[in-house]
Structures are given as C-alpha cells and as structure tokens.
PDB file of C-alpha atoms in Angstrom:
ATOM      1  CA  UNK A   1      99.740 -38.887-123.348  1.00 73.00           C
ATOM      2  CA  UNK A   2      96.703 -37.357-124.795  1.00 82.00           C
ATOM      3  CA  UNK A   3      94.753 -40.776-124.620  1.00 88.00           C
ATOM      4  CA  UNK A   4      95.652 -41.060-120.239  1.00 88.00           C
ATOM      5  CA  UNK A   5      94.795 -37.250-120.298  1.00 88.00           C
ATOM      6  CA  UNK A   6      91.117 -37.985-121.733  1.00 89.00           C
ATOM      7  CA  UNK A   7      90.782 -41.389-119.589  1.00 90.00           C
ATOM      8  CA  UNK A   8      91.673 -39.764-116.687  1.00 89.00           C
ATOM      9  CA  UNK A   9      89.158 -36.823-117.048  1.00 91.00           C
ATOM     10  CA  UNK A  10      86.221 -39.078-118.057  1.00 92.00           C
ATOM     11  CA  UNK A  11      87.131 -41.234-115.231  1.00 91.00           C
ATOM     12  CA  UNK A  12      87.086 -37.737-113.221  1.00 90.00           C
ATOM     13  CA  UNK A  13      83.739 -36.916-114.666  1.00 94.00           C
ATOM     14  CA  UNK A  14      82.439 -40.437-113.232  1.00 92.00           C
ATOM     15  CA  UNK A  15      83.840 -40.183-109.567  1.00 89.00           C
ATOM     16  CA  UNK A  16      82.595 -36.367-109.497  1.00 90.00           C
ATOM     17  CA  UNK A  17      79.259 -36.819-110.594  1.00 92.00           C
ATOM     18  CA  UNK A  18      78.557 -39.387-107.273  1.00 88.00           C
ATOM     19  CA  UNK A  19      79.649 -37.049-105.164  1.00 83.00           C
ATOM     20  CA  UNK A  20      77.413 -34.270-106.524  1.00 88.00           C
ATOM     21  CA  UNK A  21      74.348 -36.739-106.811  1.00 89.00           C
ATOM     22  CA  UNK A  22      75.404 -38.181-103.327  1.00 81.00           C
ATOM     23  CA  UNK A  23      72.814 -35.630-101.604  1.00 82.00           C
ATOM     24  CA  UNK A  24      69.367 -36.607-103.572  1.00 86.00           C
ATOM     25  CA  UNK A  25      68.757 -38.864-100.551  1.00 82.00           C
ATOM     26  CA  UNK A  26      68.822 -36.058 -98.388  1.00 80.00           C
ATOM     27  CA  UNK A  27      66.137 -33.958-100.986  1.00 88.00           C
ATOM     28  CA  UNK A  28      64.001 -36.522-100.921  1.00 90.00           C
ATOM     29  CA  UNK A  29      64.059 -36.578 -97.385  1.00 86.00           C
ATOM     30  CA  UNK A  30      63.229 -32.910 -97.652  1.00 89.00           C
ATOM     31  CA  UNK A  31      60.560 -32.821-100.115  1.00 93.00           C
ATOM     32  CA  UNK A  32      58.919 -35.894 -98.672  1.00 92.00           C
ATOM     33  CA  UNK A  33      58.477 -33.861 -95.077  1.00 91.00           C
ATOM     34  CA  UNK A  34      58.233 -30.512 -96.716  1.00 90.00           C
ATOM     35  CA  UNK A  35      60.826 -28.894 -94.859  1.00 89.00           C
ATOM     36  CA  UNK A  36      64.373 -28.508 -94.316  1.00 85.00           C
ATOM     37  CA  UNK A  37      64.517 -29.259 -90.687  1.00 79.00           C
ATOM     38  CA  UNK A  38      67.913 -27.997 -89.575  1.00 71.00           C
ATOM     39  CA  UNK A  39      69.797 -29.011 -92.598  1.00 75.00           C
ATOM     40  CA  UNK A  40      71.857 -26.042 -93.926  1.00 74.00           C
ATOM     41  CA  UNK A  41      71.557 -24.530 -97.569  1.00 80.00           C
ATOM     42  CA  UNK A  42      74.772 -22.429 -97.653  1.00 78.00           C
ATOM     43  CA  UNK A  43      77.186 -25.562 -98.680  1.00 77.00           C
ATOM     44  CA  UNK A  44      74.965 -25.980-101.630  1.00 84.00           C
ATOM     45  CA  UNK A  45      75.209 -22.315-102.733  1.00 86.00           C
ATOM     46  CA  UNK A  46      78.947 -22.591-102.223  1.00 82.00           C
ATOM     47  CA  UNK A  47      79.373 -25.867-104.084  1.00 83.00           C
ATOM     48  CA  UNK A  48      76.951 -23.774-106.477  1.00 90.00           C
ATOM     49  CA  UNK A  49      79.872 -21.038-107.083  1.00 89.00           C
ATOM     50  CA  UNK A  50      82.629 -23.899-107.074  1.00 87.00           C
ATOM     51  CA  UNK A  51      80.840 -25.736-110.089  1.00 92.00           C
ATOM     52  CA  UNK A  52      80.345 -22.536-112.084  1.00 94.00           C
ATOM     53  CA  UNK A  53      83.667 -20.994-111.619  1.00 94.00           C
ATOM     54  CA  UNK A  54      85.706 -24.575-112.652  1.00 93.00           C
ATOM     55  CA  UNK A  55      82.992 -24.715-115.746  1.00 95.00           C
ATOM     56  CA  UNK A  56      84.042 -21.602-116.806  1.00 95.00           C
ATOM     57  CA  UNK A  57      87.527 -22.414-116.196  1.00 95.00           C
ATOM     58  CA  UNK A  58      87.616 -25.165-118.713  1.00 93.00           C
ATOM     59  CA  UNK A  59      85.955 -23.339-121.427  1.00 94.00           C
ATOM     60  CA  UNK A  60      88.345 -23.340-124.487  1.00 92.00           C
ATOM     61  CA  UNK A  61      88.691 -19.544-124.609  1.00 92.00           C
ATOM     62  CA  UNK A  62      89.668 -19.436-120.648  1.00 93.00           C
ATOM     63  CA  UNK A  63      91.821 -22.686-120.746  1.00 91.00           C
ATOM     64  CA  UNK A  64      93.066 -25.213-123.456  1.00 87.00           C
ATOM     65  CA  UNK A  65      92.468 -28.795-123.590  1.00 84.00           C
ATOM     66  CA  UNK A  66      89.897 -28.925-120.374  1.00 90.00           C
ATOM     67  CA  UNK A  67      86.410 -29.479-121.702  1.00 92.00           C
ATOM     68  CA  UNK A  68      86.237 -32.667-119.587  1.00 92.00           C
ATOM     69  CA  UNK A  69      86.446 -29.923-116.775  1.00 93.00           C
ATOM     70  CA  UNK A  70      83.486 -27.842-117.995  1.00 94.00           C
ATOM     71  CA  UNK A  71      81.308 -30.859-118.418  1.00 93.00           C
ATOM     72  CA  UNK A  72      81.575 -32.500-115.528  1.00 93.00           C
ATOM     73  CA  UNK A  73      81.384 -28.893-113.337  1.00 94.00           C
ATOM     74  CA  UNK A  74      78.910 -27.351-115.906  1.00 95.00           C
ATOM     75  CA  UNK A  75      76.496 -30.779-114.705  1.00 95.00           C
ATOM     76  CA  UNK A  76      77.444 -29.956-110.992  1.00 93.00           C
ATOM     77  CA  UNK A  77      76.173 -26.362-111.180  1.00 95.00           C
ATOM     78  CA  UNK A  78      72.968 -27.699-112.832  1.00 96.00           C
ATOM     79  CA  UNK A  79      72.306 -30.382-110.063  1.00 95.00           C
ATOM     80  CA  UNK A  80      73.139 -28.114-106.889  1.00 92.00           C
ATOM     81  CA  UNK A  81      70.747 -25.130-108.666  1.00 95.00           C
ATOM     82  CA  UNK A  82      68.265 -27.816-108.548  1.00 95.00           C
ATOM     83  CA  UNK A  83      69.178 -28.594-104.584  1.00 93.00           C
ATOM     84  CA  UNK A  84      69.587 -24.708-103.759  1.00 94.00           C
ATOM     85  CA  UNK A  85      65.957 -24.242-105.382  1.00 95.00           C
ATOM     86  CA  UNK A  86      64.480 -27.367-103.482  1.00 94.00           C
ATOM     87  CA  UNK A  87      65.805 -25.639-100.078  1.00 92.00           C
ATOM     88  CA  UNK A  88      64.599 -22.226-101.106  1.00 93.00           C
ATOM     89  CA  UNK A  89      60.864 -23.729-101.687  1.00 93.00           C
ATOM     90  CA  UNK A  90      61.381 -25.441 -98.036  1.00 93.00           C
ATOM     91  CA  UNK A  91      62.998 -23.369 -95.996  1.00 91.00           C
ATOM     92  CA  UNK A  92      61.697 -21.337 -93.091  1.00 91.00           C
ATOM     93  CA  UNK A  93      61.162 -17.692 -94.316  1.00 89.00           C
ATOM     94  CA  UNK A  94      63.997 -16.654 -92.486  1.00 88.00           C
ATOM     95  CA  UNK A  95      66.547 -18.929 -93.945  1.00 88.00           C
ATOM     96  CA  UNK A  96      65.051 -19.006 -97.039  1.00 91.00           C
ATOM     97  CA  UNK A  97      65.679 -15.465 -97.353  1.00 92.00           C
ATOM     98  CA  UNK A  98      69.525 -15.797 -96.400  1.00 90.00           C
ATOM     99  CA  UNK A  99      69.676 -18.427 -98.998  1.00 91.00           C
ATOM    100  CA  UNK A 100      67.905 -16.484-101.404  1.00 93.00           C
ATOM    101  CA  UNK A 101      70.470 -13.742-100.829  1.00 93.00           C
ATOM    102  CA  UNK A 102      73.564 -15.832-100.820  1.00 89.00           C
ATOM    103  CA  UNK A 103      72.662 -17.477-103.963  1.00 93.00           C
ATOM    104  CA  UNK A 104      72.257 -13.585-105.628  1.00 94.00           C
ATOM    105  CA  UNK A 105      75.199 -13.022-104.510  1.00 90.00           C
ATOM    106  CA  UNK A 106      77.202 -16.369-105.484  1.00 90.00           C
ATOM    107  CA  UNK A 107      75.654 -15.397-109.251  1.00 94.00           C
ATOM    108  CA  UNK A 108      76.629 -12.314-109.018  1.00 93.00           C
ATOM    109  CA  UNK A 109      80.492 -13.185-107.957  1.00 90.00           C
ATOM    110  CA  UNK A 110      80.563 -15.408-111.042  1.00 94.00           C
ATOM    111  CA  UNK A 111      78.770 -12.859-113.275  1.00 95.00           C
ATOM    112  CA  UNK A 112      81.689 -10.253-112.537  1.00 94.00           C
ATOM    113  CA  UNK A 113      84.252 -13.089-112.899  1.00 93.00           C
ATOM    114  CA  UNK A 114      82.990 -14.241-115.959  1.00 94.00           C
ATOM    115  CA  UNK A 115      82.578 -10.353-117.359  1.00 95.00           C
ATOM    116  CA  UNK A 116      85.900  -9.321-116.378  1.00 94.00           C
ATOM    117  CA  UNK A 117      87.778 -12.437-117.632  1.00 93.00           C
ATOM    118  CA  UNK A 118      85.624 -11.579-121.339  1.00 92.00           C
ATOM    119  CA  UNK A 119      86.058  -7.799-121.845  1.00 92.00           C
ATOM    120  CA  UNK A 120      89.179  -7.006-119.288  1.00 90.00           C
ATOM    121  CA  UNK A 121      91.561  -9.859-120.048  1.00 89.00           C
ATOM    122  CA  UNK A 122      93.098 -12.012-122.505  1.00 88.00           C
ATOM    123  CA  UNK A 123      95.187 -14.903-122.911  1.00 86.00           C
ATOM    124  CA  UNK A 124      97.600 -15.630-119.942  1.00 91.00           C
ATOM    125  CA  UNK A 125      95.899 -13.086-117.781  1.00 93.00           C
ATOM    126  CA  UNK A 126      92.623 -14.698-117.999  1.00 93.00           C
ATOM    127  CA  UNK A 127      93.556 -18.201-117.669  1.00 93.00           C
ATOM    128  CA  UNK A 128      95.292 -16.911-114.857  1.00 94.00           C
ATOM    129  CA  UNK A 129      91.957 -14.811-113.224  1.00 94.00           C
ATOM    130  CA  UNK A 130      89.717 -17.249-113.783  1.00 94.00           C
ATOM    131  CA  UNK A 131      92.080 -20.404-112.984  1.00 93.00           C
ATOM    132  CA  UNK A 132      92.992 -18.590-109.158  1.00 93.00           C
ATOM    133  CA  UNK A 133      88.928 -18.114-108.786  1.00 91.00           C
ATOM    134  CA  UNK A 134      88.465 -21.660-109.372  1.00 91.00           C
ATOM    135  CA  UNK A 135      91.729 -23.052-107.246  1.00 91.00           C
ATOM    136  CA  UNK A 136      90.446 -20.924-104.173  1.00 88.00           C
ATOM    137  CA  UNK A 137      87.165 -22.847-103.981  1.00 81.00           C
ATOM    138  CA  UNK A 138      87.793 -25.495-105.342  1.00 82.00           C
ATOM    139  CA  UNK A 139      90.731 -25.858-102.021  1.00 83.00           C
ATOM    140  CA  UNK A 140      87.652 -24.844 -99.599  1.00 77.00           C
ATOM    141  CA  UNK A 141      85.530 -27.561-101.101  1.00 71.00           C
ATOM    142  CA  UNK A 142      87.894 -30.522-100.287  1.00 74.00           C
ATOM    143  CA  UNK A 143      88.764 -29.133 -97.258  1.00 73.00           C
ATOM    144  CA  UNK A 144      85.448 -30.303 -95.928  1.00 66.00           C
ATOM    145  CA  UNK A 145      86.538 -33.141 -94.653  1.00 66.00           C
ATOM    146  CA  UNK A 146      88.924 -31.691 -92.033  1.00 74.00           C
ATOM    147  CA  UNK A 147      85.976 -31.267 -88.784  1.00 70.00           C
ATOM    148  CA  UNK A 148      85.121 -34.788 -89.617  1.00 74.00           C
ATOM    149  CA  UNK A 149      88.652 -36.338 -89.405  1.00 82.00           C
ATOM    150  CA  UNK A 150      89.240 -34.474 -86.391  1.00 83.00           C
ATOM    151  CA  UNK A 151      85.707 -35.623 -84.942  1.00 80.00           C
ATOM    152  CA  UNK A 152      87.150 -39.438 -85.877  1.00 83.00           C
ATOM    153  CA  UNK A 153      90.314 -38.671 -84.544  1.00 87.00           C
ATOM    154  CA  UNK A 154      88.528 -37.266 -80.867  1.00 87.00           C
ATOM    155  CA  UNK A 155      85.928 -40.118 -80.609  1.00 83.00           C
ATOM    156  CA  UNK A 156      87.915 -42.804 -82.303  1.00 85.00           C
ATOM    157  CA  UNK A 157      84.837 -43.861 -84.731  1.00 82.00           C
ATOM    158  CA  UNK A 158      84.223 -43.442 -88.321  1.00 79.00           C
ATOM    159  CA  UNK A 159      80.247 -43.170 -87.552  1.00 71.00           C
ATOM    160  CA  UNK A 160      80.407 -40.217 -89.460  1.00 65.00           C
ATOM    161  CA  UNK A 161      82.887 -40.893 -92.074  1.00 73.00           C
ATOM    162  CA  UNK A 162      81.245 -43.353 -94.581  1.00 71.00           C
ATOM    163  CA  UNK A 163      83.959 -45.621 -96.282  1.00 80.00           C
ATOM    164  CA  UNK A 164      82.262 -45.058 -99.714  1.00 77.00           C
ATOM    165  CA  UNK A 165      82.248 -41.812 -99.531  1.00 73.00           C
ATOM    166  CA  UNK A 166      85.807 -41.483 -98.684  1.00 80.00           C
ATOM    167  CA  UNK A 167      86.948 -43.403-101.268  1.00 85.00           C
ATOM    168  CA  UNK A 168      84.975 -41.320-103.765  1.00 81.00           C
ATOM    169  CA  UNK A 169      86.552 -38.219-102.368  1.00 82.00           C
ATOM    170  CA  UNK A 170      90.138 -39.778-102.837  1.00 88.00           C
ATOM    171  CA  UNK A 171      89.563 -41.484-106.519  1.00 89.00           C
ATOM    172  CA  UNK A 172      87.960 -37.875-107.618  1.00 86.00           C
ATOM    173  CA  UNK A 173      90.546 -35.963-106.324  1.00 87.00           C
ATOM    174  CA  UNK A 174      93.334 -38.384-107.478  1.00 92.00           C
ATOM    175  CA  UNK A 175      91.951 -38.552-111.111  1.00 91.00           C
ATOM    176  CA  UNK A 176      91.558 -34.748-111.574  1.00 91.00           C
ATOM    177  CA  UNK A 177      95.252 -34.248-110.041  1.00 93.00           C
ATOM    178  CA  UNK A 178      96.512 -36.932-112.767  1.00 93.00           C
ATOM    179  CA  UNK A 179      94.593 -35.166-115.155  1.00 93.00           C
ATOM    180  CA  UNK A 180      95.955 -32.004-114.413  1.00 91.00           C
ATOM    181  CA  UNK A 181      99.543 -33.185-114.325  1.00 92.00           C
ATOM    182  CA  UNK A 182      99.437 -35.146-117.877  1.00 91.00           C
ATOM    183  CA  UNK A 183      97.634 -31.436-119.377  1.00 89.00           C
ATOM    184  CA  UNK A 184     100.185 -29.363-117.484  1.00 90.00           C
ATOM    185  CA  UNK A 185      97.753 -27.144-115.597  1.00 91.00           C
ATOM    186  CA  UNK A 186      98.549 -26.033-112.072  1.00 92.00           C
ATOM    187  CA  UNK A 187      94.854 -24.893-111.221  1.00 92.00           C
ATOM    188  CA  UNK A 188      93.592 -28.431-111.853  1.00 92.00           C
ATOM    189  CA  UNK A 189      96.748 -30.531-110.414  1.00 92.00           C
ATOM    190  CA  UNK A 190      97.425 -28.559-107.209  1.00 92.00           C
ATOM    191  CA  UNK A 191      93.515 -28.641-105.891  1.00 89.00           C
ATOM    192  CA  UNK A 192      92.865 -31.795-106.535  1.00 89.00           C
ATOM    193  CA  UNK A 193      96.340 -33.025-105.160  1.00 91.00           C
ATOM    194  CA  UNK A 194      95.091 -31.581-102.352  1.00 89.00           C
ATOM    195  CA  UNK A 195      92.157 -33.539-102.328  1.00 85.00           C
ATOM    196  CA  UNK A 196      93.703 -36.203-102.984  1.00 90.00           C
ATOM    197  CA  UNK A 197      95.804 -36.511 -99.754  1.00 90.00           C
ATOM    198  CA  UNK A 198      92.747 -35.787 -97.576  1.00 87.00           C
ATOM    199  CA  UNK A 199      91.232 -38.560 -99.523  1.00 86.00           C
ATOM    200  CA  UNK A 200      94.428 -41.042 -98.373  1.00 91.00           C
ATOM    201  CA  UNK A 201      94.072 -39.574 -94.802  1.00 90.00           C
ATOM    202  CA  UNK A 202      90.184 -40.061 -94.562  1.00 87.00           C
ATOM    203  CA  UNK A 203      90.967 -43.980 -95.788  1.00 91.00           C
ATOM    204  CA  UNK A 204      93.978 -44.510 -93.288  1.00 92.00           C
ATOM    205  CA  UNK A 205      91.779 -43.039 -90.532  1.00 90.00           C
ATOM    206  CA  UNK A 206      88.905 -45.630 -91.337  1.00 88.00           C
ATOM    207  CA  UNK A 207      90.970 -48.612 -91.364  1.00 90.00           C
ATOM    208  CA  UNK A 208      92.507 -47.419 -88.279  1.00 89.00           C
ATOM    209  CA  UNK A 209      89.290 -46.987 -86.476  1.00 87.00           C
ATOM    210  CA  UNK A 210      86.706 -48.642 -88.805  1.00 84.00           C
ATOM    211  CA  UNK A 211      86.295 -51.540 -85.735  1.00 81.00           C
ATOM    212  CA  UNK A 212      86.024 -49.232 -82.998  1.00 77.00           C
ATOM    213  CA  UNK A 213      82.541 -48.323 -81.439  1.00 65.00           C
ATOM    214  CA  UNK A 214      84.326 -45.049 -80.466  1.00 57.00           C
ATOM    215  CA  UNK A 215      83.394 -42.795 -77.486  1.00 54.00           C
ATOM    216  CA  UNK A 216      79.839 -42.842 -76.228  1.00 47.00           C
ATOM    217  CA  UNK A 217      80.384 -39.490 -75.079  1.00 47.00           C
ATOM    218  CA  UNK A 218      80.663 -37.656 -78.486  1.00 46.00           C
ATOM    219  CA  UNK A 219      77.506 -38.791 -80.680  1.00 46.00           C
ATOM    220  CA  UNK A 220      77.912 -36.057 -83.518  1.00 46.00           C
ATOM    221  CA  UNK A 221      80.063 -33.266 -85.542  1.00 42.00           C
ATOM    222  CA  UNK A 222      79.813 -29.658 -84.245  1.00 40.00           C
ATOM    223  CA  UNK A 223      78.307 -29.057 -87.810  1.00 40.00           C
ATOM    224  CA  UNK A 224      80.586 -26.217 -87.935  1.00 38.00           C
ATOM    225  CA  UNK A 225      82.977 -26.971 -90.506  1.00 37.00           C
ATOM    226  CA  UNK A 226      83.961 -25.472 -93.951  1.00 37.00           C
ATOM    227  CA  UNK A 227      80.954 -23.652 -95.388  1.00 38.00           C
ATOM    228  CA  UNK A 228      80.885 -26.319 -98.851  1.00 39.00           C
ATOM    229  CA  UNK A 229      79.599 -29.219 -96.291  1.00 41.00           C
ATOM    230  CA  UNK A 230      76.968 -30.745 -98.271  1.00 38.00           C
ATOM    231  CA  UNK A 231      73.816 -31.061 -95.984  1.00 42.00           C
ATOM    232  CA  UNK A 232      75.215 -29.950 -93.131  1.00 43.00           C
ATOM    233  CA  UNK A 233      73.034 -29.691 -89.779  1.00 44.00           C
ATOM    234  CA  UNK A 234      73.180 -28.099 -86.484  1.00 45.00           C
ATOM    235  CA  UNK A 235      74.845 -29.281 -83.625  1.00 43.00           C
ATOM    236  CA  UNK A 236      71.557 -30.515 -81.500  1.00 44.00           C
ATOM    237  CA  UNK A 237      70.462 -32.805 -84.467  1.00 45.00           C
ATOM    238  CA  UNK A 238      71.023 -36.594 -84.613  1.00 44.00           C
ATOM    239  CA  UNK A 239      72.104 -36.402 -88.604  1.00 42.00           C
ATOM    240  CA  UNK A 240      74.821 -34.987 -90.164  1.00 44.00           C
ATOM    241  CA  UNK A 241      76.478 -34.448 -93.358  1.00 46.00           C
ATOM    242  CA  UNK A 242      80.197 -35.665 -93.334  1.00 40.00           C
ATOM    243  CA  UNK A 243      82.659 -34.475 -95.876  1.00 41.00           C
ATOM    244  CA  UNK A 244      80.112 -32.785 -97.070  1.00 43.00           C
ATOM    245  CA  UNK A 245      77.989 -34.498 -98.582  1.00 45.00           C
ATOM    246  CA  UNK A 246      75.496 -36.891 -97.327  1.00 46.00           C
ATOM    247  CA  UNK A 247      74.575 -38.213 -93.791  1.00 46.00           C
ATOM    248  CA  UNK A 248      75.516 -41.568 -92.530  1.00 42.00           C
ATOM    249  CA  UNK A 249      72.486 -43.054 -92.104  1.00 44.00           C
ATOM    250  CA  UNK A 250      71.138 -41.763 -95.696  1.00 45.00           C
ATOM    251  CA  UNK A 251      74.408 -43.009 -97.290  1.00 43.00           C
ATOM    252  CA  UNK A 252      73.696 -45.486-100.354  1.00 39.00           C
TER     253      UNK A 252
END
C-alpha cells in the first residue's frame, strides 16, 4: 500500500506539473509583445494561493505522509509567482495596481493561515484547519472548467476545450484522488475526486462533440468563469484560456 501510495503521488506530481506549465506559451507571448493585452491576472494569483495552502498542508508537522503534496504545490507556487510577477511588470497601470493588491491579499491570507496553524493550533486541529482551507481552493480550481463545459454543450463544439488539457485534468484528479484514498486523507481525496469527476465529464463531452463544427454564432466563451481560470480573456477577445490553463490556439 505504501508503494502504491508513493507511485500515485509521483504520477500526480507529473500530471500537475504539466498543468502548471501549460500557460508558459501565453507568457512568452506577453513578454514578446510587452503587453498583457486583455488577459486576466486574477486566476494566476488565486492559483498561487491554492498552491501555497496545499503545500503548507502537505508539510510533515501539519499532515503526515503527504510530502509529495508539498513538493508539487511548492513547485506550483514558484511557477505561479513568476507568472504573477511577469503580469505585474507588463500590465497597464490600473490592472497592475489591482493585481498587486490581490497578490498582497493572497500573501496576507496565507501568512495568517500559517501563523494561526503554527501558534494557535496543534495536532488534529491544525490538520483540520489547514486541510479545510486547502480543500476549498482546490475545489474552486477544479470547478473552473464548468463555464467551458457549458459552452461546449451550447455550441456543440470542443473548440475551446482541448483534448490533452482535459485528459491531464482527468489524470491529475484521478491520481491524487487515489493517493488520498490510499493515504486515508479526505482533504486530498475529496477535492481531487471532484476533479476526477469533472475531468471524466470533459472527456465524455469531447468524444460526443469532437467531430462537430458547432454553431457559427458562438465564437468564444464569456470569460466570466471561476476565479482560477488561467489566462482568462475578456469577452470581446478571440482567444481564451479554457479549463483555466491555456488557449486552444496556443496549446502544444
């Protein structure tokens, strides 16, 4: 059981790393054009908070046998921090101030959670407090494809839901779900079981509509999905970041 627990944790690290790195093409474009265009920086900042809380939860003095949770989310936090800094550098003045303010808020929330868990809570109380915080933001992250799935059903087209991105959402959610079950950790299993289910729904929709050209009247998603859609763009733009990761026409 311990070997399987470790294997699924390693596999979860690999699939999650793919998801964290998927926006790099978008940021190459931002750096090249020296402009954030109409991309939203909010999803990157919120994903950073999720990674920080999950990495903290995986530390041995918070929860046992979850160091692999810390490794990937610590890596994710570093990657997201780079994204946020690049966004702040190239964003317009008004957007720069907003993202910097949100970034400060995220660091404040994480610091508060860390300090409270260190000095005010111990044992199971510490694990429960940190686990609930991490679970809430993990579920929000996995819920981000819902707006895209609604668009797929409405347009009868998978144009904005790339197959490989959907596949890795499914693989990532499944591997961490099994990891949580094997480790008997509900704070890992529950949010990732949710992600596994949503990933399965995305793949089903993909195979239903993969050969459809879809309605010509619907060209793009609204851009008003959940807060952790990576690289979200505003409605009047032609490109979008489905599933909160990377726009289709920039998908590797």
